mmCIF file with all atom_site columns, C-alpha atoms and ligand atoms in Angstrom:
data_model
loop_
_atom_site.group_PDB
_atom_site.id
_atom_site.type_symbol
_atom_site.label_atom_id
_atom_site.label_alt_id
_atom_site.label_comp_id
_atom_site.label_asym_id
_atom_site.label_entity_id
_atom_site.label_seq_id
_atom_site.pdbx_PDB_ins_code
_atom_site.Cartn_x
_atom_site.Cartn_y
_atom_site.Cartn_z
_atom_site.occupancy
_atom_site.B_iso_or_equiv
_atom_site.pdbx_formal_charge
_atom_site.auth_seq_id
_atom_site.auth_comp_id
_atom_site.auth_asym_id
_atom_site.auth_atom_id
_atom_site.pdbx_PDB_model_num
ATOM   1   C  CA  . MET Y 1 1   ? -7.714  19.186 36.780 1.00 0.00 ? 43  MET Y CA  1
ATOM   2   C  CA  . ASN Y 1 2   ? -6.684  18.954 33.161 1.00 0.00 ? 44  ASN Y CA  1
ATOM   3   C  CA  . TYR Y 1 3   ? -8.317  19.227 29.762 1.00 0.00 ? 45  TYR Y CA  1
ATOM   4   C  CA  . GLU Y 1 4   ? -8.026  15.526 28.828 1.00 0.00 ? 46  GLU Y CA  1
ATOM   5   C  CA  . ASP Y 1 5   ? -9.829  14.414 31.988 1.00 0.00 ? 47  ASP Y CA  1
ATOM   6   C  CA  . ALA Y 1 6   ? -12.534 17.029 31.502 1.00 0.00 ? 48  ALA Y CA  1
ATOM   7   C  CA  . LEU Y 1 7   ? -13.042 15.914 27.904 1.00 0.00 ? 49  LEU Y CA  1
ATOM   8   C  CA  . GLY Y 1 8   ? -13.243 12.280 29.047 1.00 0.00 ? 50  GLY Y CA  1
ATOM   9   C  CA  . LEU Y 1 9   ? -15.842 13.184 31.664 1.00 0.00 ? 51  LEU Y CA  1
ATOM   10  C  CA  . MET Y 1 10  ? -17.913 15.052 29.094 1.00 0.00 ? 52  MET Y CA  1
ATOM   11  C  CA  . HIS Y 1 11  ? -17.787 12.083 26.695 1.00 0.00 ? 53  HIS Y CA  1
ATOM   12  C  CA  . GLU Y 1 12  ? -18.773 9.726  29.501 1.00 0.00 ? 54  GLU Y CA  1
ATOM   13  C  CA  . TYR Y 1 13  ? -21.962 11.701 30.153 1.00 0.00 ? 55  TYR Y CA  1
ATOM   14  C  CA  . THR Y 1 14  ? -22.709 13.026 26.663 1.00 0.00 ? 56  THR Y CA  1
ATOM   15  C  CA  . LYS Y 1 15  ? -23.258 10.582 23.798 1.00 0.00 ? 57  LYS Y CA  1
ATOM   16  C  CA  . ASN Y 1 16  ? -25.178 12.959 21.546 1.00 0.00 ? 58  ASN Y CA  1
ATOM   17  C  CA  . GLU Y 1 17  ? -22.808 14.174 18.838 1.00 0.00 ? 59  GLU Y CA  1
ATOM   18  C  CA  . ALA Y 1 18  ? -24.593 17.503 18.328 1.00 0.00 ? 60  ALA Y CA  1
ATOM   19  C  CA  . LEU Y 1 19  ? -24.344 18.295 22.029 1.00 0.00 ? 61  LEU Y CA  1
ATOM   20  C  CA  . ARG Y 1 20  ? -20.657 17.329 22.058 1.00 0.00 ? 62  ARG Y CA  1
ATOM   21  C  CA  . LYS Y 1 21  ? -20.093 19.655 19.106 1.00 0.00 ? 63  LYS Y CA  1
ATOM   22  C  CA  . HIS Y 1 22  ? -21.899 22.451 20.914 1.00 0.00 ? 64  HIS Y CA  1
ATOM   23  C  CA  . MET Y 1 23  ? -19.382 22.143 23.736 1.00 0.00 ? 65  MET Y CA  1
ATOM   24  C  CA  . TYR Y 1 24  ? -16.489 22.035 21.230 1.00 0.00 ? 66  TYR Y CA  1
ATOM   25  C  CA  . ALA Y 1 25  ? -17.833 25.251 19.680 1.00 0.00 ? 67  ALA Y CA  1
ATOM   26  C  CA  . VAL Y 1 26  ? -17.992 27.009 23.032 1.00 0.00 ? 68  VAL Y CA  1
ATOM   27  C  CA  . GLU Y 1 27  ? -14.503 25.681 23.738 1.00 0.00 ? 69  GLU Y CA  1
ATOM   28  C  CA  . ALA Y 1 28  ? -13.182 27.187 20.498 1.00 0.00 ? 70  ALA Y CA  1
ATOM   29  C  CA  . ALA Y 1 29  ? -14.695 30.573 21.336 1.00 0.00 ? 71  ALA Y CA  1
ATOM   30  C  CA  . MET Y 1 30  ? -13.490 30.519 24.938 1.00 0.00 ? 72  MET Y CA  1
ATOM   31  C  CA  . ARG Y 1 31  ? -9.949  29.489 24.007 1.00 0.00 ? 73  ARG Y CA  1
ATOM   32  C  CA  . SER Y 1 32  ? -9.790  32.455 21.627 1.00 0.00 ? 74  SER Y CA  1
ATOM   33  C  CA  . TYR Y 1 33  ? -11.077 34.828 24.289 1.00 0.00 ? 75  TYR Y CA  1
ATOM   34  C  CA  . ALA Y 1 34  ? -8.649  33.416 26.872 1.00 0.00 ? 76  ALA Y CA  1
ATOM   35  C  CA  . ARG Y 1 35  ? -5.759  34.164 24.513 1.00 0.00 ? 77  ARG Y CA  1
ATOM   36  C  CA  . LYS Y 1 36  ? -7.138  37.629 23.777 1.00 0.00 ? 78  LYS Y CA  1
ATOM   37  C  CA  . TYR Y 1 37  ? -7.420  38.487 27.471 1.00 0.00 ? 79  TYR Y CA  1
ATOM   38  C  CA  . GLY Y 1 38  ? -4.208  36.734 28.503 1.00 0.00 ? 80  GLY Y CA  1
ATOM   39  C  CA  . GLU Y 1 39  ? -6.113  34.302 30.745 1.00 0.00 ? 81  GLU Y CA  1
ATOM   40  C  CA  . ASP Y 1 40  ? -5.659  30.616 31.572 1.00 0.00 ? 82  ASP Y CA  1
ATOM   41  C  CA  . GLU Y 1 41  ? -6.625  28.966 28.281 1.00 0.00 ? 83  GLU Y CA  1
ATOM   42  C  CA  . GLU Y 1 42  ? -6.785  25.421 29.622 1.00 0.00 ? 84  GLU Y CA  1
ATOM   43  C  CA  . LYS Y 1 43  ? -9.043  26.415 32.511 1.00 0.00 ? 85  LYS Y CA  1
ATOM   44  C  CA  . TRP Y 1 44  ? -11.374 28.277 30.157 1.00 0.00 ? 86  TRP Y CA  1
ATOM   45  C  CA  . ALA Y 1 45  ? -11.439 25.276 27.796 1.00 0.00 ? 87  ALA Y CA  1
ATOM   46  C  CA  . ILE Y 1 46  ? -12.372 23.051 30.752 1.00 0.00 ? 88  ILE Y CA  1
ATOM   47  C  CA  . VAL Y 1 47  ? -15.235 25.375 31.703 1.00 0.00 ? 89  VAL Y CA  1
ATOM   48  C  CA  . ALA Y 1 48  ? -16.461 25.270 28.106 1.00 0.00 ? 90  ALA Y CA  1
ATOM   49  C  CA  . ILE Y 1 49  ? -16.191 21.517 27.645 1.00 0.00 ? 91  ILE Y CA  1
ATOM   50  C  CA  . LEU Y 1 50  ? -18.029 20.833 30.911 1.00 0.00 ? 92  LEU Y CA  1
ATOM   51  C  CA  . HIS Y 1 51  ? -20.685 23.548 30.880 1.00 0.00 ? 93  HIS Y CA  1
ATOM   52  C  CA  . ASP Y 1 52  ? -23.406 21.233 29.514 1.00 0.00 ? 94  ASP Y CA  1
ATOM   53  C  CA  . PHE Y 1 53  ? -21.833 17.857 30.328 1.00 0.00 ? 95  PHE Y CA  1
ATOM   54  C  CA  . ASP Y 1 54  ? -24.782 16.928 32.590 1.00 0.00 ? 96  ASP Y CA  1
ATOM   55  C  CA  . TYR Y 1 55  ? -27.476 18.112 30.172 1.00 0.00 ? 97  TYR Y CA  1
ATOM   56  C  CA  . GLU Y 1 56  ? -28.127 14.736 28.521 1.00 0.00 ? 98  GLU Y CA  1
ATOM   57  C  CA  . MET Y 1 57  ? -28.691 13.108 31.918 1.00 0.00 ? 99  MET Y CA  1
ATOM   58  C  CA  . TYR Y 1 58  ? -30.413 16.096 33.568 1.00 0.00 ? 100 TYR Y CA  1
ATOM   59  C  CA  . PRO Y 1 59  ? -32.066 18.165 30.822 1.00 0.00 ? 101 PRO Y CA  1
ATOM   60  C  CA  . THR Y 1 60  ? -34.403 20.121 33.080 1.00 0.00 ? 102 THR Y CA  1
ATOM   61  C  CA  . ALA Y 1 61  ? -33.812 23.213 35.214 1.00 0.00 ? 103 ALA Y CA  1
ATOM   62  C  CA  . PRO Y 1 62  ? -32.411 23.458 37.806 1.00 0.00 ? 104 PRO Y CA  1
ATOM   63  C  CA  . ASP Y 1 63  ? -30.999 19.883 37.658 1.00 0.00 ? 105 ASP Y CA  1
ATOM   64  C  CA  . HIS Y 1 64  ? -28.870 21.186 34.786 1.00 0.00 ? 106 HIS Y CA  1
ATOM   65  C  CA  . PRO Y 1 65  ? -26.385 22.560 35.755 1.00 0.00 ? 107 PRO Y CA  1
ATOM   66  C  CA  . SER Y 1 66  ? -26.684 21.993 39.520 1.00 0.00 ? 108 SER Y CA  1
ATOM   67  C  CA  . LYS Y 1 67  ? -26.464 18.167 39.426 1.00 0.00 ? 109 LYS Y CA  1
ATOM   68  C  CA  . GLY Y 1 68  ? -23.432 18.485 37.208 1.00 0.00 ? 110 GLY Y CA  1
ATOM   69  C  CA  . SER Y 1 69  ? -21.900 20.948 39.601 1.00 0.00 ? 111 SER Y CA  1
ATOM   70  C  CA  . GLU Y 1 70  ? -22.258 18.427 42.458 1.00 0.00 ? 112 GLU Y CA  1
ATOM   71  C  CA  . ILE Y 1 71  ? -20.500 15.803 40.345 1.00 0.00 ? 113 ILE Y CA  1
ATOM   72  C  CA  . LEU Y 1 72  ? -17.706 18.262 39.586 1.00 0.00 ? 114 LEU Y CA  1
ATOM   73  C  CA  . LYS Y 1 73  ? -17.376 19.088 43.267 1.00 0.00 ? 115 LYS Y CA  1
ATOM   74  C  CA  . GLU Y 1 74  ? -17.000 15.391 44.139 1.00 0.00 ? 116 GLU Y CA  1
ATOM   75  C  CA  . LYS Y 1 75  ? -14.313 15.113 41.495 1.00 0.00 ? 117 LYS Y CA  1
ATOM   76  C  CA  . GLY Y 1 76  ? -12.414 18.021 43.005 1.00 0.00 ? 118 GLY Y CA  1
ATOM   77  C  CA  . TYR Y 1 77  ? -13.052 20.708 40.387 1.00 0.00 ? 119 TYR Y CA  1
ATOM   78  C  CA  . PRO Y 1 78  ? -12.374 24.149 41.860 1.00 0.00 ? 120 PRO Y CA  1
ATOM   79  C  CA  . GLU Y 1 79  ? -14.996 26.628 42.984 1.00 0.00 ? 121 GLU Y CA  1
ATOM   80  C  CA  . ASP Y 1 80  ? -14.306 29.186 40.242 1.00 0.00 ? 122 ASP Y CA  1
ATOM   81  C  CA  . VAL Y 1 81  ? -14.856 26.611 37.485 1.00 0.00 ? 123 VAL Y CA  1
ATOM   82  C  CA  . ARG Y 1 82  ? -18.114 25.389 39.030 1.00 0.00 ? 124 ARG Y CA  1
ATOM   83  C  CA  . ARG Y 1 83  ? -19.303 28.928 39.690 1.00 0.00 ? 125 ARG Y CA  1
ATOM   84  C  CA  . ALA Y 1 84  ? -18.734 29.982 36.072 1.00 0.00 ? 126 ALA Y CA  1
ATOM   85  C  CA  . ILE Y 1 85  ? -20.669 26.926 34.872 1.00 0.00 ? 127 ILE Y CA  1
ATOM   86  C  CA  . LEU Y 1 86  ? -23.567 27.579 37.267 1.00 0.00 ? 128 LEU Y CA  1
ATOM   87  C  CA  . GLY Y 1 87  ? -23.620 31.189 36.085 1.00 0.00 ? 129 GLY Y CA  1
ATOM   88  C  CA  . HIS Y 1 88  ? -24.436 30.289 32.475 1.00 0.00 ? 130 HIS Y CA  1
ATOM   89  C  CA  . ALA Y 1 89  ? -27.942 29.340 33.599 1.00 0.00 ? 131 ALA Y CA  1
ATOM   90  C  CA  . SER Y 1 90  ? -29.497 32.623 34.718 1.00 0.00 ? 132 SER Y CA  1
ATOM   91  C  CA  . TYR Y 1 91  ? -32.166 30.807 36.781 1.00 0.00 ? 133 TYR Y CA  1
ATOM   92  C  CA  . MET Y 1 92  ? -29.412 29.621 39.131 1.00 0.00 ? 134 MET Y CA  1
ATOM   93  C  CA  . ASN Y 1 93  ? -28.939 33.235 40.248 1.00 0.00 ? 135 ASN Y CA  1
ATOM   94  C  CA  . VAL Y 1 94  ? -25.184 32.798 40.542 1.00 0.00 ? 136 VAL Y CA  1
ATOM   95  C  CA  . PRO Y 1 95  ? -23.644 36.164 39.613 1.00 0.00 ? 137 PRO Y CA  1
ATOM   96  C  CA  . ARG Y 1 96  ? -21.322 36.188 36.625 1.00 0.00 ? 138 ARG Y CA  1
ATOM   97  C  CA  . ASP Y 1 97  ? -18.656 38.046 38.551 1.00 0.00 ? 139 ASP Y CA  1
ATOM   98  C  CA  . SER Y 1 98  ? -15.596 36.700 36.762 1.00 0.00 ? 140 SER Y CA  1
ATOM   99  C  CA  . LYS Y 1 99  ? -14.341 37.115 33.213 1.00 0.00 ? 141 LYS Y CA  1
ATOM   100 C  CA  . VAL Y 1 100 ? -14.609 33.377 32.581 1.00 0.00 ? 142 VAL Y CA  1
ATOM   101 C  CA  . ALA Y 1 101 ? -18.268 33.365 33.676 1.00 0.00 ? 143 ALA Y CA  1
ATOM   102 C  CA  . GLN Y 1 102 ? -19.046 36.359 31.468 1.00 0.00 ? 144 GLN Y CA  1
ATOM   103 C  CA  . VAL Y 1 103 ? -17.341 34.848 28.445 1.00 0.00 ? 145 VAL Y CA  1
ATOM   104 C  CA  . LEU Y 1 104 ? -19.118 31.507 28.886 1.00 0.00 ? 146 LEU Y CA  1
ATOM   105 C  CA  . TYR Y 1 105 ? -22.473 33.249 29.052 1.00 0.00 ? 147 TYR Y CA  1
ATOM   106 C  CA  . ALA Y 1 106 ? -21.652 35.474 26.077 1.00 0.00 ? 148 ALA Y CA  1
ATOM   107 C  CA  . CYS Y 1 107 ? -20.556 32.534 23.914 1.00 0.00 ? 149 CYS Y CA  1
ATOM   108 C  CA  . ASP Y 1 108 ? -23.051 29.816 24.844 1.00 0.00 ? 150 ASP Y CA  1
ATOM   109 C  CA  . GLU Y 1 109 ? -26.217 30.856 23.011 1.00 0.00 ? 151 GLU Y CA  1
ATOM   110 C  CA  . LEU Y 1 110 ? -24.258 32.636 20.286 1.00 0.00 ? 152 LEU Y CA  1
ATOM   111 C  CA  . CYS Y 1 111 ? -22.309 29.484 19.409 1.00 0.00 ? 153 CYS Y CA  1
ATOM   112 C  CA  . GLY Y 1 112 ? -25.594 27.617 19.092 1.00 0.00 ? 154 GLY Y CA  1
ATOM   113 C  CA  . PHE Y 1 113 ? -26.976 30.320 16.874 1.00 0.00 ? 155 PHE Y CA  1
ATOM   114 C  CA  . ILE Y 1 114 ? -23.905 30.569 14.640 1.00 0.00 ? 156 ILE Y CA  1
ATOM   115 C  CA  . ASN Y 1 115 ? -23.978 26.799 14.259 1.00 0.00 ? 157 ASN Y CA  1
ATOM   116 C  CA  . ALA Y 1 116 ? -27.623 26.991 13.165 1.00 0.00 ? 158 ALA Y CA  1
ATOM   117 C  CA  . CYS Y 1 117 ? -26.745 29.705 10.638 1.00 0.00 ? 159 CYS Y CA  1
ATOM   118 C  CA  . ALA Y 1 118 ? -23.713 27.857 9.259  1.00 0.00 ? 160 ALA Y CA  1
ATOM   119 C  CA  . ILE Y 1 119 ? -25.041 24.331 9.029  1.00 0.00 ? 161 ILE Y CA  1
ATOM   120 C  CA  . ILE Y 1 120 ? -27.664 25.179 6.386  1.00 0.00 ? 162 ILE Y CA  1
ATOM   121 C  CA  . ARG Y 1 121 ? -25.184 26.944 4.080  1.00 0.00 ? 163 ARG Y CA  1
ATOM   122 C  CA  . PRO Y 1 122 ? -23.493 25.162 1.149  1.00 0.00 ? 164 PRO Y CA  1
ATOM   123 C  CA  . ASN Y 1 123 ? -20.056 26.256 2.390  1.00 0.00 ? 165 ASN Y CA  1
ATOM   124 C  CA  . LYS Y 1 124 ? -21.049 26.060 6.051  1.00 0.00 ? 166 LYS Y CA  1
ATOM   125 C  CA  . ILE Y 1 125 ? -18.974 28.462 8.177  1.00 0.00 ? 167 ILE Y CA  1
ATOM   126 C  CA  . VAL Y 1 126 ? -16.316 29.220 5.543  1.00 0.00 ? 168 VAL Y CA  1
ATOM   127 C  CA  . ASP Y 1 127 ? -18.104 32.275 4.136  1.00 0.00 ? 169 ASP Y CA  1
ATOM   128 C  CA  . LEU Y 1 128 ? -20.538 33.070 6.945  1.00 0.00 ? 170 LEU Y CA  1
ATOM   129 C  CA  . GLU Y 1 129 ? -20.600 36.808 7.641  1.00 0.00 ? 171 GLU Y CA  1
ATOM   130 C  CA  . VAL Y 1 130 ? -21.754 38.883 10.600 1.00 0.00 ? 172 VAL Y CA  1
ATOM   131 C  CA  . SER Y 1 131 ? -24.445 40.566 8.486  1.00 0.00 ? 173 SER Y CA  1
ATOM   132 C  CA  . SER Y 1 132 ? -26.026 37.224 7.709  1.00 0.00 ? 174 SER Y CA  1
ATOM   133 C  CA  . VAL Y 1 133 ? -26.020 36.203 11.384 1.00 0.00 ? 175 VAL Y CA  1
ATOM   134 C  CA  . LYS Y 1 134 ? -27.641 39.512 12.341 1.00 0.00 ? 176 LYS Y CA  1
ATOM   135 C  CA  . LYS Y 1 135 ? -30.315 39.127 9.703  1.00 0.00 ? 177 LYS Y CA  1
ATOM   136 C  CA  . LYS Y 1 136 ? -31.149 35.694 11.074 1.00 0.00 ? 178 LYS Y CA  1
ATOM   137 C  CA  . LEU Y 1 137 ? -31.291 37.076 14.611 1.00 0.00 ? 179 LEU Y CA  1
ATOM   138 C  CA  . LYS Y 1 138 ? -34.225 39.229 13.502 1.00 0.00 ? 180 LYS Y CA  1
ATOM   139 C  CA  . ASP Y 1 139 ? -35.992 36.266 11.907 1.00 0.00 ? 181 ASP Y CA  1
ATOM   140 C  CA  . LYS Y 1 140 ? -37.985 34.942 14.842 1.00 0.00 ? 182 LYS Y CA  1
ATOM   141 C  CA  . ALA Y 1 141 ? -38.957 31.737 13.079 1.00 0.00 ? 183 ALA Y CA  1
ATOM   142 C  CA  . PHE Y 1 142 ? -35.319 30.773 12.555 1.00 0.00 ? 184 PHE Y CA  1
ATOM   143 C  CA  . ALA Y 1 143 ? -33.672 28.707 15.317 1.00 0.00 ? 185 ALA Y CA  1
ATOM   144 C  CA  . ARG Y 1 144 ? -36.492 29.799 17.605 1.00 0.00 ? 186 ARG Y CA  1
ATOM   145 C  CA  . ASN Y 1 145 ? -35.087 27.840 20.559 1.00 0.00 ? 187 ASN Y CA  1
ATOM   146 C  CA  . VAL Y 1 146 ? -32.105 30.187 20.712 1.00 0.00 ? 188 VAL Y CA  1
ATOM   147 C  CA  . ASN Y 1 147 ? -32.685 33.037 23.144 1.00 0.00 ? 189 ASN Y CA  1
ATOM   148 C  CA  . ARG Y 1 148 ? -31.819 36.320 21.371 1.00 0.00 ? 190 ARG Y CA  1
ATOM   149 C  CA  . GLU Y 1 149 ? -32.049 38.289 24.607 1.00 0.00 ? 191 GLU Y CA  1
ATOM   150 C  CA  . GLU Y 1 150 ? -29.272 36.207 26.119 1.00 0.00 ? 192 GLU Y CA  1
ATOM   151 C  CA  . ILE Y 1 151 ? -27.034 36.792 23.099 1.00 0.00 ? 193 ILE Y CA  1
ATOM   152 C  CA  . ILE Y 1 152 ? -27.478 40.555 23.401 1.00 0.00 ? 194 ILE Y CA  1
ATOM   153 C  CA  . GLN Y 1 153 ? -27.175 40.578 27.174 1.00 0.00 ? 195 GLN Y CA  1
ATOM   154 C  CA  . GLY Y 1 154 ? -24.082 38.358 27.029 1.00 0.00 ? 196 GLY Y CA  1
ATOM   155 C  CA  . ALA Y 1 155 ? -22.206 40.773 24.768 1.00 0.00 ? 197 ALA Y CA  1
ATOM   156 C  CA  . GLN Y 1 156 ? -23.274 43.695 26.980 1.00 0.00 ? 198 GLN Y CA  1
ATOM   157 C  CA  . GLU Y 1 157 ? -22.056 42.030 30.179 1.00 0.00 ? 199 GLU Y CA  1
ATOM   158 C  CA  . LEU Y 1 158 ? -18.768 41.279 28.470 1.00 0.00 ? 200 LEU Y CA  1
ATOM   159 C  CA  . GLY Y 1 159 ? -18.538 44.853 27.288 1.00 0.00 ? 201 GLY Y CA  1
ATOM   160 C  CA  . VAL Y 1 160 ? -17.936 43.941 23.649 1.00 0.00 ? 202 VAL Y CA  1
ATOM   161 C  CA  . PRO Y 1 161 ? -20.016 45.423 20.800 1.00 0.00 ? 203 PRO Y CA  1
ATOM   162 C  CA  . LEU Y 1 162 ? -22.341 42.739 19.434 1.00 0.00 ? 204 LEU Y CA  1
ATOM   163 C  CA  . ASP Y 1 163 ? -20.967 42.831 15.867 1.00 0.00 ? 205 ASP Y CA  1
ATOM   164 C  CA  . GLU Y 1 164 ? -17.413 42.486 17.095 1.00 0.00 ? 206 GLU Y CA  1
ATOM   165 C  CA  . HIS Y 1 165 ? -18.385 39.616 19.380 1.00 0.00 ? 207 HIS Y CA  1
ATOM   166 C  CA  . ILE Y 1 166 ? -20.191 37.765 16.578 1.00 0.00 ? 208 ILE Y CA  1
ATOM   167 C  CA  . GLN Y 1 167 ? -17.180 38.241 14.288 1.00 0.00 ? 209 GLN Y CA  1
ATOM   168 C  CA  . PHE Y 1 168 ? -14.805 36.973 16.959 1.00 0.00 ? 210 PHE Y CA  1
ATOM   169 C  CA  . VAL Y 1 169 ? -16.858 33.848 17.638 1.00 0.00 ? 211 VAL Y CA  1
ATOM   170 C  CA  . ILE Y 1 170 ? -17.332 33.090 13.918 1.00 0.00 ? 212 ILE Y CA  1
ATOM   171 C  CA  . GLU Y 1 171 ? -13.552 33.235 13.450 1.00 0.00 ? 213 GLU Y CA  1
ATOM   172 C  CA  . ALA Y 1 172 ? -12.911 30.990 16.441 1.00 0.00 ? 214 ALA Y CA  1
ATOM   173 C  CA  . MET Y 1 173 ? -15.425 28.434 15.182 1.00 0.00 ? 215 MET Y CA  1
ATOM   174 C  CA  . ARG Y 1 174 ? -14.084 28.677 11.628 1.00 0.00 ? 216 ARG Y CA  1
ATOM   175 C  CA  . GLN Y 1 175 ? -10.609 27.759 12.851 1.00 0.00 ? 217 GLN Y CA  1
ATOM   176 C  CA  . ASN Y 1 176 ? -12.165 24.595 14.290 1.00 0.00 ? 218 ASN Y CA  1
ATOM   177 C  CA  . ALA Y 1 177 ? -14.502 23.857 11.415 1.00 0.00 ? 219 ALA Y CA  1
ATOM   178 C  CA  . ASP Y 1 178 ? -13.462 20.218 11.047 1.00 0.00 ? 220 ASP Y CA  1
ATOM   179 C  CA  . ARG Y 1 179 ? -14.059 19.361 14.678 1.00 0.00 ? 221 ARG Y CA  1
ATOM   180 C  CA  . LEU Y 1 180 ? -17.398 21.174 14.578 1.00 0.00 ? 222 LEU Y CA  1
ATOM   181 C  CA  . GLY Y 1 181 ? -18.487 19.486 11.357 1.00 0.00 ? 223 GLY Y CA  1
ATOM   182 C  CA  . LEU Y 1 182 ? -18.779 22.896 9.748  1.00 0.00 ? 224 LEU Y CA  1
HETATM 183 FE FE1 . FE2 W 2 .   ? -26.568 24.864 29.590 1.00 0.00 ? 370 FE2 W FE1 1
HETATM 184 FE FE1 . FE2 W 2 .   ? -24.526 25.418 26.209 1.00 0.00 ? 371 FE2 W FE1 1
#
């Protein structure tokens, strides 16, 4: 298992550029958290880059992410990677009992939301602040497909205050602004 192969697999299954960028955003956040916690950065990046790789082919629950997980199993991806990926979909009822699973869950919806906040700004993510993200979280009409409950719950499970978590993820995404088109 290595990052290049995982990226290749994701590109093979995912042609939609916005969906690819979503996985890059989660990758940026998870790499930063892996460094912060002294964990295996490449493994966490692989989890991030593959967490929605099957979504374009299997967009409905529970096919996503269970079909993808079967593909990963055939390709020899380890149990902990597949378990973390299954855990990001709460309806799978796979407990998020590892740090990598908790971080994936905490970053997934938030990355989508931060992207939605940044993309409509003249300077995109360059000058996006936590206060602006929090204001938008309260605006139910904005990015209504993003589940606010999951963002809050994700930070709680991770044990990081929400503001701090938002700030951390903004910074991680900002460092990768070019790749994210932000
Ligand atoms: Fe997903
Ligand atoms: Fe996702």
